[in-house]
Amino acid sequence: MSELLNNREIKKEKLKEMLKKLHSGEDEEKVKEEFKEVLRSISPLEIPLIEQELVKEGITPREIARMCDIHVEIFRESVKGAESEVKELPAGHPLRILYEENIEIMKDAEILNLYASSLLNLEGKNKVNVLRTLEGIVRGLKAIGYTHYNREEMIHFPYLERRGLNAVPAVLWRKHDEIRSEINRLLREIKKEDYEKIVEISQDVASRLIDMVFRENNILYPTLKILLSEGEFKAIRLLDDEIGYYKVRPGDEWSSNAAPIMPYEIYEEITPEQLMSLPQDLIEEMKSKMGDLKLRPDKTELIREGDVKLEDGYMLPEEISAVFSTMPVDVTFIDYQDRVRFFSGGERIFTRTKSVLGRPVQLCHPPKSVHIVNKILQAFKNGERNKAEFWIDMQGRKILIQYFAVRNKEGEYLGTLEFTQDITDIKKIEGERRLLEWS
Amino acid sequence: MSELLNNREIKKEKLKEMLKKLHSGEDEEKVKEEFKEVLRSISPLEIPLIEQELVKEGITPREIARMCDIHVEIFRESVKGAESEVKELPAGHPLRILYEENIEIMKDAEILNLYASSLLNLEGKNKVNVLRTLEGIVRGLKAIGYTHYNREEMIHFPYLERRGLNAVPAVLWRKHDEIRSEINRLLREIKKEDYEKIVEISQDVASRLIDMVFRENNILYPTLKILLSEGEFKAIRLLDDEIGYYKVRPGDEWSSNAAPIMPYEIYEEITPEQLMSLPQDLIEEMKSKMGDLKLRPDKTELIREGDVKLEDGYMLPEEISAVFSTMPVDVTFIDYQDRVRFFSGGERIFTRTKSVLGRPVQLCHPPKSVHIVNKILQAFKNGERNKAEFWIDMQGRKILIQYFAVRNKEGEYLGTLEFTQDITDIKKIEGERRLLEWS
């Protein structure tokens, strides 16, 4: 233990020396080269402790943040394989984006720790200022959950699941959620200004974030690299763009002419060669979760006979009708020539009968309001408006009636949607009621 | 004028005599026979005036209501053609139902007038009691609007429109709406207890209702009878049942093996023979509205190439996708095997990417809440539940997440619908904003 402390003492002194040199304006590249060894010797899990001590000794967070950047840069190399992977992959390749995001996450984890630790040595206005900064940092961390983690959960994991690799995605997702929930808890403690808890949870969040970087860099990404084809990465990149990235703007070096392959288009099984090259940690995880190594690939055909191909999925006509009937709203669609083409079944607020199919909408309205109907349609057709909404009281219920211009992806007018719902009960909803509270 | 008064005086005396006989327990059939002539001589527009005078002389509304029944029965015969039509048509034929409803409407118009008039001669508690009864009657009249009139507007009119007969439906609908609006105005005056206005508007509503009966019996129904085929009446009856009837339970004498014909399936034009048999009033109306007698039948084909046949209509796959994208809600559908089959595009609250298509829903949820997801699905599958709903706060917005069991018409479980919407703005909606206020 004393050796460890001494060791850290030395590292700390070295870092202080480095910061002074940076402070005095020495060339950053030269400084980096000189202190490369000591920086490399500091693990990402150790640096928060050193930083905390530096803060105690009066080094400002701003200076330490600068050190962080350099450390992260050095650290990239020390993350097993990661840097070489990044270098190997062309900018814009989905795997490279993941590695790049993880470098950002590492840095943020350190900064989080740093600011949290510095709180303990501050008083009064300074303390409050740092707390506000910390709050901003923590709020920013939430984006990891809905970009980087969300992409993995929604886009990358399905490619593994089709091959029967369910265990690792499940473990990672559970840990992602723990991190999300810890970040939320941290925000609540920041609101309460419970400094002891803030420091404690910040350190916990930081170490969880770093742990996840390691797991992803060492298990998930190598696995994806071994198993996925170019067409799969092509699809992933297209889908990734829909969700967005964490602090990274993907480069445009990588491009592929391969046809995108969706998870539901995969029927191959993992080959023995692939299995042998998979990270040992993955194999261990699978063994511990599944008891055996028997993979159960998912070869379900997505598309069935009679399926209607829609923009985002496939449904049978019977399913489409039933979905519309089930929705707690009335839907009616008129085409670009103002003729009623469809209305939803089920329990309706305003009854519709098949006799109105094909009928010009102008003949479906009380004659005295037809001129307004025409005005709205005109505004939809010439692109001036996309929505018109009304609400009325009917037998003690509040009814919301919304009209929307329906356009295709090219923006062309396809028709108008009438969307009617009874909002009486919705208006009364207060507080929260979460999935886990269901009974 | 004095002759008219005298005449009415005689009728009134006769009616009083009749009521006395009924009151003393004389056989109703015999009384009816005896007073047939005088009852027949009273027009529906005249009876309210006589009733009003009887009320003034102390006959109770209850006694007069009894007289009403008898009068209406007699009156049926005096409505030109109506009674013979009813007799000619088998019970349950759509036209017979319309005539039967009109008999009920005639009776209600009289009762309305009667109660309203009696208000003028009452004071104190009695007056208030009659007002409450009147309010109940008027509320009941609203049903004419959403049954009898609504069926004509939504079911019967389209059959005429396809043949190019647009003018008469438009005129009738406008008058229907005037009646609806007068009924609502009457209800407001009843709330305000403005007795003079109440009597005035009641008489107006009654006379409008009676006027409409005449127009329908003499113009609309004969026209339908001349033009429509058995298959069309078959379809009408099926659709009529969906909307419902005014105070009439259709008999089951009429049945037809003809295939139902929807308005959009009609391509025939009116034949010269048909045109010559149409009611003169209809021809006059058409002349005055259209300037000429040139019919412009609507022969538009409802079904286009590529159309998907849905329960209530036809849409192209592109339209279905665009409708889902346009709806101000997120929709996701999983099939009966728990696999994601479809999600709506457009602006979403919770991002979805195509990579989840075909994925078991259990793998699309944070692992810690999967057991709840399974519980809900189980309850949907075994029919215990049809709905599970949750609401959460997210970045200052209130998000409502509803799950519905999707079943086909036979009640079989087809899958589950996730229906998510941002209800923040809906919760703030107050008052009313009507179509006519649009700008």
Coordinates of N, CA and C in Angstrom, one line a residue, chain A residues 49-221:
Chain A
L49 N -7.9 10.0 -8.8 CA -7.3 10.2 -7.4 C -6.2 11.2 -7.4
I50 N -5.3 11.1 -8.4 CA -4.2 12.0 -8.5 C -4.7 13.4 -8.8
E51 N -5.7 13.5 -9.6 CA -6.2 14.9 -9.9 C -6.8 15.5 -8.7
Q52 N -7.5 14.7 -7.9 CA -8.1 15.2 -6.7 C -7.0 15.8 -5.8
E53 N -5.9 15.1 -5.7 CA -4.8 15.6 -4.8 C -4.3 16.9 -5.4
L54 N -4.1 16.9 -6.7 CA -3.6 18.2 -7.3 C -4.5 19.3 -7.0
V55 N -5.8 19.1 -7.1 CA -6.8 20.1 -6.8 C -6.6 20.6 -5.3
K56 N -6.4 19.6 -4.4 CA -6.1 20.0 -3.0 C -4.9 20.9 -2.9
E57 N -4.0 20.7 -3.7 CA -2.7 21.5 -3.7 C -2.9 22.8 -4.4
G58 N -4.0 23.1 -4.9 CA -4.2 24.4 -5.5 C -4.2 24.5 -7.0
I59 N -3.9 23.4 -7.7 CA -4.0 23.5 -9.1 C -5.4 23.7 -9.6
T60 N -5.7 24.6 -10.5 CA -7.1 24.9 -10.8 C -7.6 23.8 -11.7
P61 N -8.9 23.6 -11.7 CA -9.6 22.6 -12.5 C -9.2 22.9 -14.0
R62 N -9.2 24.2 -14.4 CA -8.9 24.5 -15.8 C -7.6 23.9 -16.2
E63 N -6.6 24.1 -15.4 CA -5.2 23.5 -15.7 C -5.3 22.0 -15.8
I64 N -6.0 21.5 -14.9 CA -6.0 20.0 -14.9 C -6.8 19.5 -16.1
A65 N -7.8 20.2 -16.5 CA -8.5 19.8 -17.7 C -7.6 19.7 -18.9
R66 N -6.7 20.6 -18.9 CA -5.7 20.6 -20.0 C -4.8 19.3 -20.0
M67 N -4.5 19.0 -18.7 CA -3.7 17.8 -18.5 C -4.5 16.6 -19.0
C68 N -5.8 16.6 -18.7 CA -6.7 15.5 -19.0 C -6.6 15.3 -20.5
D69 N -6.7 16.3 -21.3 CA -6.6 16.2 -22.7 C -5.4 15.4 -23.1
I70 N -4.3 15.8 -22.6 CA -3.0 15.2 -23.0 C -3.0 13.7 -22.5
H71 N -3.5 13.5 -21.3 CA -3.6 12.2 -20.7 C -4.4 11.3 -21.6
V72 N -5.6 11.8 -22.0 CA -6.5 11.0 -22.8 C -5.8 10.6 -24.1
E73 N -5.0 11.6 -24.7 CA -4.4 11.3 -25.9 C -3.3 10.2 -25.7
I74 N -2.6 10.3 -24.7 CA -1.6 9.2 -24.4 C -2.3 7.9 -24.1
F75 N -3.4 8.1 -23.3 CA -4.1 6.9 -22.9 C -4.7 6.1 -24.0
R76 N -5.1 6.8 -25.1 CA -5.6 6.1 -26.2 C -4.7 4.9 -26.6
E77 N -3.4 5.1 -26.5 CA -2.4 4.1 -26.9 C -2.5 3.0 -25.9
S78 N -2.8 3.3 -24.6 CA -2.7 2.3 -23.6 C -4.0 1.5 -23.6
V79 N -5.1 2.0 -24.2 CA -6.3 1.2 -24.2 C -6.0 0.0 -25.2
K80 N -6.0 -1.1 -24.7 CA -5.6 -2.3 -25.4 C -6.2 -2.3 -26.8
G81 N -5.4 -2.2 -27.8 CA -5.8 -2.4 -29.2 C -6.6 -1.2 -29.7
A82 N -7.2 -0.4 -28.9 CA -8.2 0.6 -29.4 C -7.5 1.6 -30.4
E83 N -6.4 2.1 -30.0 CA -5.8 3.1 -30.9 C -5.5 2.5 -32.2
S84 N -4.9 1.3 -32.2 CA -4.5 0.7 -33.4 C -5.7 0.4 -34.3
E85 N -6.8 0.1 -33.6 CA -8.1 -0.1 -34.3 C -8.5 1.1 -35.0
V86 N -8.5 2.2 -34.2 CA -8.9 3.5 -34.8 C -8.1 3.8 -36.0
K87 N -6.8 3.7 -35.9 CA -5.9 4.0 -37.0 C -6.1 3.1 -38.2
E88 N -6.5 1.9 -37.9 CA -6.6 0.9 -39.0 C -7.9 1.2 -39.8
L89 N -8.9 1.7 -39.1 CA -10.2 1.9 -39.7 C -10.3 3.2 -40.4
P90 N -10.9 3.2 -41.5 CA -11.1 4.5 -42.2 C -12.1 5.4 -41.4
A91 N -11.9 6.7 -41.5 CA -12.8 7.6 -40.8 C -14.2 7.5 -41.3
G92 N -15.2 7.4 -40.4 CA -16.6 7.2 -40.8 C -17.0 5.8 -40.8
H93 N -16.1 4.8 -40.6 CA -16.5 3.4 -40.4 C -17.2 3.3 -39.0
P94 N -18.3 2.6 -39.0 CA -19.1 2.6 -37.7 C -18.3 2.1 -36.5
L95 N -17.3 1.2 -36.7 CA -16.5 0.8 -35.6 C -15.6 1.9 -35.1
R96 N -15.0 2.6 -36.1 CA -14.1 3.7 -35.7 C -14.9 4.8 -34.9
I97 N -16.1 5.0 -35.4 CA -17.0 6.0 -34.7 C -17.1 5.6 -33.2
L98 N -17.4 4.3 -33.0 CA -17.6 3.8 -31.6 C -16.3 4.0 -30.8
Y99 N -15.2 3.7 -31.4 CA -13.9 3.9 -30.6 C -13.7 5.4 -30.3
E100 N -14.0 6.2 -31.3 CA -13.8 7.6 -31.1 C -14.7 8.2 -30.0
E101 N -15.9 7.7 -30.0 CA -16.8 8.1 -29.0 C -16.3 7.7 -27.6
N102 N -15.7 6.5 -27.6 CA -15.3 6.0 -26.3 C -14.1 6.9 -25.8
I103 N -13.3 7.4 -26.7 CA -12.2 8.3 -26.2 C -12.8 9.6 -25.6
E104 N -13.9 10.1 -26.2 CA -14.6 11.2 -25.6 C -15.2 10.9 -24.3
I105 N -15.7 9.7 -24.2 CA -16.4 9.3 -22.9 C -15.3 9.1 -21.8
M106 N -14.2 8.6 -22.1 CA -13.1 8.5 -21.2 C -12.7 9.9 -20.6
K107 N -12.6 10.8 -21.5 CA -12.2 12.1 -21.2 C -13.3 12.8 -20.3
D108 N -14.5 12.6 -20.6 CA -15.6 13.1 -19.8 C -15.7 12.5 -18.4
A109 N -15.4 11.2 -18.4 CA -15.4 10.5 -17.1 C -14.3 11.2 -16.2
E110 N -13.2 11.4 -16.8 CA -12.1 12.1 -16.0 C -12.5 13.4 -15.5
I111 N -13.1 14.2 -16.4 CA -13.4 15.6 -16.1 C -14.5 15.6 -15.0
L112 N -15.4 14.7 -15.1 CA -16.5 14.5 -14.1 C -15.9 14.4 -12.7
N113 N -15.0 13.4 -12.7 CA -14.3 13.1 -11.4 C -13.6 14.3 -10.8
L114 N -12.9 14.9 -11.7 CA -12.1 16.1 -11.4 C -12.9 17.2 -10.7
Y115 N -14.0 17.5 -11.4 CA -14.8 18.6 -10.9 C -15.4 18.2 -9.6
A116 N -15.9 17.0 -9.5 CA -16.6 16.5 -8.3 C -15.6 16.6 -7.1
S117 N -14.4 16.1 -7.4 CA -13.4 16.1 -6.3 C -13.1 17.5 -5.8
S118 N -13.0 18.4 -6.8 CA -12.6 19.7 -6.4 C -13.6 20.4 -5.5
L119 N -14.8 19.9 -5.5 CA -15.9 20.5 -4.7 C -15.5 20.4 -3.2
L120 N -14.8 19.4 -2.9 CA -14.5 19.2 -1.4 C -13.6 20.2 -0.8
N121 N -12.9 20.9 -1.7 CA -11.9 21.9 -1.2 C -12.3 23.3 -1.4
L122 N -13.5 23.4 -1.9 CA -14.0 24.8 -2.2 C -15.0 25.2 -1.2
E123 N -15.2 26.6 -1.1 CA -16.3 27.1 -0.2 C -17.0 28.2 -0.9
G124 N -18.2 28.5 -0.4 CA -18.9 29.7 -0.8 C -19.2 29.8 -2.3
K125 N -19.0 30.9 -2.9 CA -19.3 31.2 -4.3 C -18.6 30.2 -5.2
N126 N -17.3 30.0 -5.0 CA -16.6 29.1 -5.8 C -17.2 27.7 -5.9
K127 N -17.6 27.3 -4.7 CA -18.2 25.9 -4.6 C -19.4 25.9 -5.5
V128 N -20.3 26.9 -5.3 CA -21.5 26.9 -6.1 C -21.2 27.0 -7.6
N129 N -20.2 27.8 -8.0 CA -19.9 27.9 -9.4 C -19.5 26.5 -9.9
V130 N -18.6 25.8 -9.2 CA -18.2 24.5 -9.6 C -19.3 23.5 -9.7
L131 N -20.2 23.7 -8.7 CA -21.4 22.8 -8.7 C -22.2 23.0 -10.0
R132 N -22.4 24.3 -10.4 CA -23.2 24.5 -11.6 C -22.5 24.0 -12.8
T133 N -21.1 24.1 -12.8 CA -20.3 23.5 -14.0 C -20.5 22.0 -14.0
L134 N -20.4 21.4 -12.8 CA -20.6 20.0 -12.7 C -22.0 19.5 -13.2
E135 N -23.0 20.3 -12.8 CA -24.3 20.0 -13.3 C -24.4 20.0 -14.8
G136 N -23.8 21.0 -15.4 CA -23.7 21.0 -16.9 C -23.1 19.8 -17.5
I137 N -22.0 19.4 -16.8 CA -21.2 18.2 -17.3 C -22.1 17.0 -17.2
V138 N -22.8 16.8 -16.1 CA -23.6 15.6 -15.9 C -24.7 15.6 -16.8
R139 N -25.4 16.7 -17.0 CA -26.5 16.8 -18.0 C -26.0 16.3 -19.4
G140 N -24.7 16.8 -19.7 CA -24.2 16.4 -21.0 C -24.0 14.9 -21.1
L141 N -23.7 14.3 -20.0 CA -23.4 12.8 -20.0 C -24.6 12.0 -20.4
K142 N -25.8 12.6 -20.1 CA -27.0 11.9 -20.5 C -27.1 11.5 -22.0
A143 N -26.4 12.3 -22.8 CA -26.4 12.1 -24.2 C -25.7 10.8 -24.5
I144 N -24.8 10.3 -23.7 CA -24.1 9.0 -23.9 C -25.2 8.0 -24.0
G145 N -26.2 8.1 -23.1 CA -27.3 7.1 -23.1 C -28.1 7.1 -24.3
Y146 N -28.5 8.3 -24.8 CA -29.4 8.2 -26.0 C -28.7 8.3 -27.3
T147 N -27.3 8.3 -27.3 CA -26.6 8.2 -28.6 C -25.8 6.9 -28.6
H148 N -24.6 7.0 -28.0 CA -23.7 5.8 -28.1 C -24.3 4.5 -27.6
Y149 N -24.9 4.5 -26.4 CA -25.5 3.3 -25.8 C -26.7 2.9 -26.6
N150 N -27.5 3.9 -27.0 CA -28.8 3.6 -27.7 C -28.5 3.0 -29.0
R151 N -27.5 3.5 -29.7 CA -27.1 2.9 -31.0 C -26.7 1.4 -30.8
E152 N -25.9 1.1 -29.8 CA -25.5 -0.2 -29.6 C -26.7 -1.1 -29.3
E153 N -27.6 -0.6 -28.4 CA -28.8 -1.4 -28.0 C -29.7 -1.7 -29.2
M154 N -29.9 -0.6 -30.0 CA -31.0 -0.7 -31.0 C -30.4 -1.2 -32.4
I155 N -29.2 -0.9 -32.7 CA -28.6 -1.2 -34.0 C -27.6 -2.3 -34.0
H156 N -26.6 -2.2 -33.1 CA -25.5 -3.2 -33.1 C -25.9 -4.6 -32.5
F157 N -26.6 -4.5 -31.4 CA -27.0 -5.8 -30.7 C -27.8 -6.7 -31.6
P158 N -28.8 -6.2 -32.3 CA -29.6 -7.2 -33.1 C -28.7 -8.0 -34.1
Y159 N -27.6 -7.5 -34.5 CA -26.7 -8.2 -35.4 C -26.1 -9.4 -34.7
L160 N -25.8 -9.2 -33.4 CA -25.3 -10.3 -32.6 C -26.4 -11.3 -32.3
E161 N -27.5 -10.8 -31.9 CA -28.7 -11.6 -31.5 C -29.0 -12.6 -32.6
R162 N -29.1 -12.2 -33.9 CA -29.4 -13.1 -35.0 C -28.5 -14.2 -35.0
R163 N -27.2 -14.0 -34.6 CA -26.2 -15.1 -34.6 C -26.3 -15.9 -33.3
G164 N -27.2 -15.6 -32.5 CA -27.3 -16.4 -31.2 C -26.5 -15.8 -30.1
L165 N -25.9 -14.7 -30.3 CA -25.1 -14.1 -29.2 C -26.0 -13.1 -28.4
N166 N -26.8 -13.6 -27.5 CA -27.7 -12.8 -26.7 C -27.1 -12.3 -25.4
A167 N -26.2 -13.1 -24.8 CA -25.8 -12.9 -23.4 C -25.0 -11.6 -23.3
V168 N -24.0 -11.3 -24.1 CA -23.2 -10.1 -23.9 C -24.1 -8.8 -24.1
P169 N -24.9 -8.8 -25.2 CA -25.7 -7.6 -25.3 C -26.6 -7.3 -24.0
A170 N -27.1 -8.4 -23.5 CA -28.0 -8.3 -22.3 C -27.2 -7.7 -21.1
V171 N -26.0 -8.2 -20.9 CA -25.1 -7.7 -19.8 C -24.8 -6.2 -20.0
L172 N -24.4 -5.9 -21.3 CA -24.0 -4.5 -21.5 C -25.2 -3.6 -21.3
W173 N -26.3 -4.0 -21.8 CA -27.5 -3.1 -21.7 C -27.9 -2.9 -20.2
R174 N -27.8 -4.0 -19.5 CA -28.1 -3.8 -18.0 C -27.1 -2.8 -17.4
K175 N -25.9 -2.9 -17.8 CA -24.9 -1.9 -17.2 C -25.1 -0.5 -17.8
H176 N -25.5 -0.4 -19.1 CA -25.8 0.9 -19.6 C -26.9 1.6 -18.7
D177 N -27.9 0.7 -18.4 CA -29.1 1.3 -17.7 C -28.6 1.7 -16.3
E178 N -27.7 0.9 -15.7 CA -27.2 1.3 -14.4 C -26.6 2.7 -14.5
I179 N -25.8 2.9 -15.5 CA -25.1 4.2 -15.7 C -26.1 5.3 -15.9
R180 N -27.1 5.0 -16.8 CA -28.2 6.0 -17.0 C -28.8 6.4 -15.6
S181 N -29.1 5.4 -14.9 CA -29.8 5.6 -13.6 C -28.9 6.3 -12.6
E182 N -27.7 6.0 -12.6 CA -26.7 6.7 -11.7 C -26.6 8.1 -12.1
I183 N -26.6 8.4 -13.4 CA -26.5 9.8 -13.8 C -27.7 10.6 -13.3
N184 N -28.9 10.0 -13.4 CA -30.1 10.6 -13.0 C -30.0 10.9 -11.4
R185 N -29.5 9.8 -10.7 CA -29.4 10.0 -9.3 C -28.5 11.1 -8.9
L186 N -27.4 11.2 -9.7 CA -26.4 12.2 -9.5 C -27.0 13.6 -9.6
L187 N -27.8 13.7 -10.7 CA -28.5 15.0 -10.9 C -29.4 15.4 -9.8
R188 N -30.1 14.4 -9.2 CA -31.0 14.7 -8.1 C -30.2 15.1 -6.9
E189 N -29.0 14.5 -6.6 CA -28.2 14.9 -5.5 C -27.6 16.3 -5.7
I190 N -27.3 16.6 -7.0 CA -26.8 17.9 -7.3 C -27.8 19.0 -6.9
K191 N -29.1 18.7 -7.3 CA -30.2 19.6 -6.9 C -30.3 19.8 -5.4
K192 N -30.0 18.7 -4.7 CA -30.1 18.8 -3.2 C -28.9 19.3 -2.6
E193 N -27.8 19.5 -3.4 CA -26.5 20.0 -2.9 C -25.9 19.2 -1.8
D194 N -26.1 17.9 -1.8 CA -25.5 17.0 -0.9 C -24.1 16.7 -1.4
Y195 N -23.1 17.5 -0.9 CA -21.8 17.4 -1.6 C -21.1 16.0 -1.4
E196 N -21.3 15.4 -0.2 CA -20.6 14.2 0.0 C -21.1 13.1 -1.0
K197 N -22.4 13.1 -1.1 CA -23.0 12.1 -2.1 C -22.6 12.5 -3.5
I198 N -22.6 13.7 -3.8 CA -22.2 14.2 -5.2 C -20.9 13.6 -5.6
V199 N -19.9 13.8 -4.6 CA -18.6 13.3 -4.9 C -18.6 11.8 -5.1
E200 N -19.2 11.1 -4.2 CA -19.3 9.6 -4.2 C -19.9 9.1 -5.5
I201 N -21.1 9.7 -5.8 CA -21.7 9.1 -7.0 C -21.0 9.5 -8.3
S202 N -20.4 10.7 -8.3 CA -19.6 11.1 -9.5 C -18.5 10.1 -9.7
Q203 N -17.8 9.8 -8.6 CA -16.7 8.8 -8.8 C -17.2 7.5 -9.3
D204 N -18.4 7.1 -8.8 CA -19.0 5.9 -9.2 C -19.4 5.9 -10.7
V205 N -20.0 7.0 -11.1 CA -20.4 7.2 -12.5 C -19.1 7.1 -13.4
A206 N -18.1 7.8 -13.0 CA -16.9 7.9 -13.8 C -16.3 6.5 -13.9
S207 N -16.3 5.8 -12.8 CA -15.6 4.5 -12.9 C -16.5 3.5 -13.7
R208 N -17.8 3.6 -13.7 CA -18.7 2.8 -14.5 C -18.5 3.1 -16.0
L209 N -18.4 4.4 -16.3 CA -18.2 4.8 -17.7 C -16.9 4.2 -18.2
I210 N -15.9 4.3 -17.4 CA -14.6 3.8 -17.9 C -14.6 2.3 -18.0
D211 N -15.3 1.7 -17.1 CA -15.4 0.2 -17.1 C -16.1 -0.2 -18.4
M212 N -17.1 0.6 -18.8 CA -17.9 0.2 -20.0 C -17.0 0.4 -21.3
V213 N -16.2 1.5 -21.3 CA -15.3 1.7 -22.4 C -14.4 0.5 -22.6
F214 N -13.9 0.0 -21.5 CA -13.1 -1.2 -21.6 C -13.8 -2.4 -22.1
R215 N -15.0 -2.6 -21.6 CA -15.8 -3.8 -22.1 C -16.1 -3.7 -23.6
E216 N -16.5 -2.5 -24.0 CA -16.8 -2.3 -25.4 C -15.6 -2.4 -26.3
N217 N -14.5 -1.7 -25.9 CA -13.3 -1.8 -26.7 C -12.7 -3.2 -26.8
N218 N -12.8 -3.9 -25.7 CA -12.2 -5.2 -25.7 C -13.0 -6.4 -26.0
I219 N -14.3 -6.2 -25.9 CA -15.2 -7.4 -26.2 C -16.2 -7.1 -27.3
L220 N -17.0 -6.0 -27.2 CA -18.0 -5.8 -28.2 C -17.5 -5.5 -29.6
Y221 N -16.6 -4.5 -29.6 CA -16.2 -4.0 -30.9 C -15.4 -5.1 -31.7

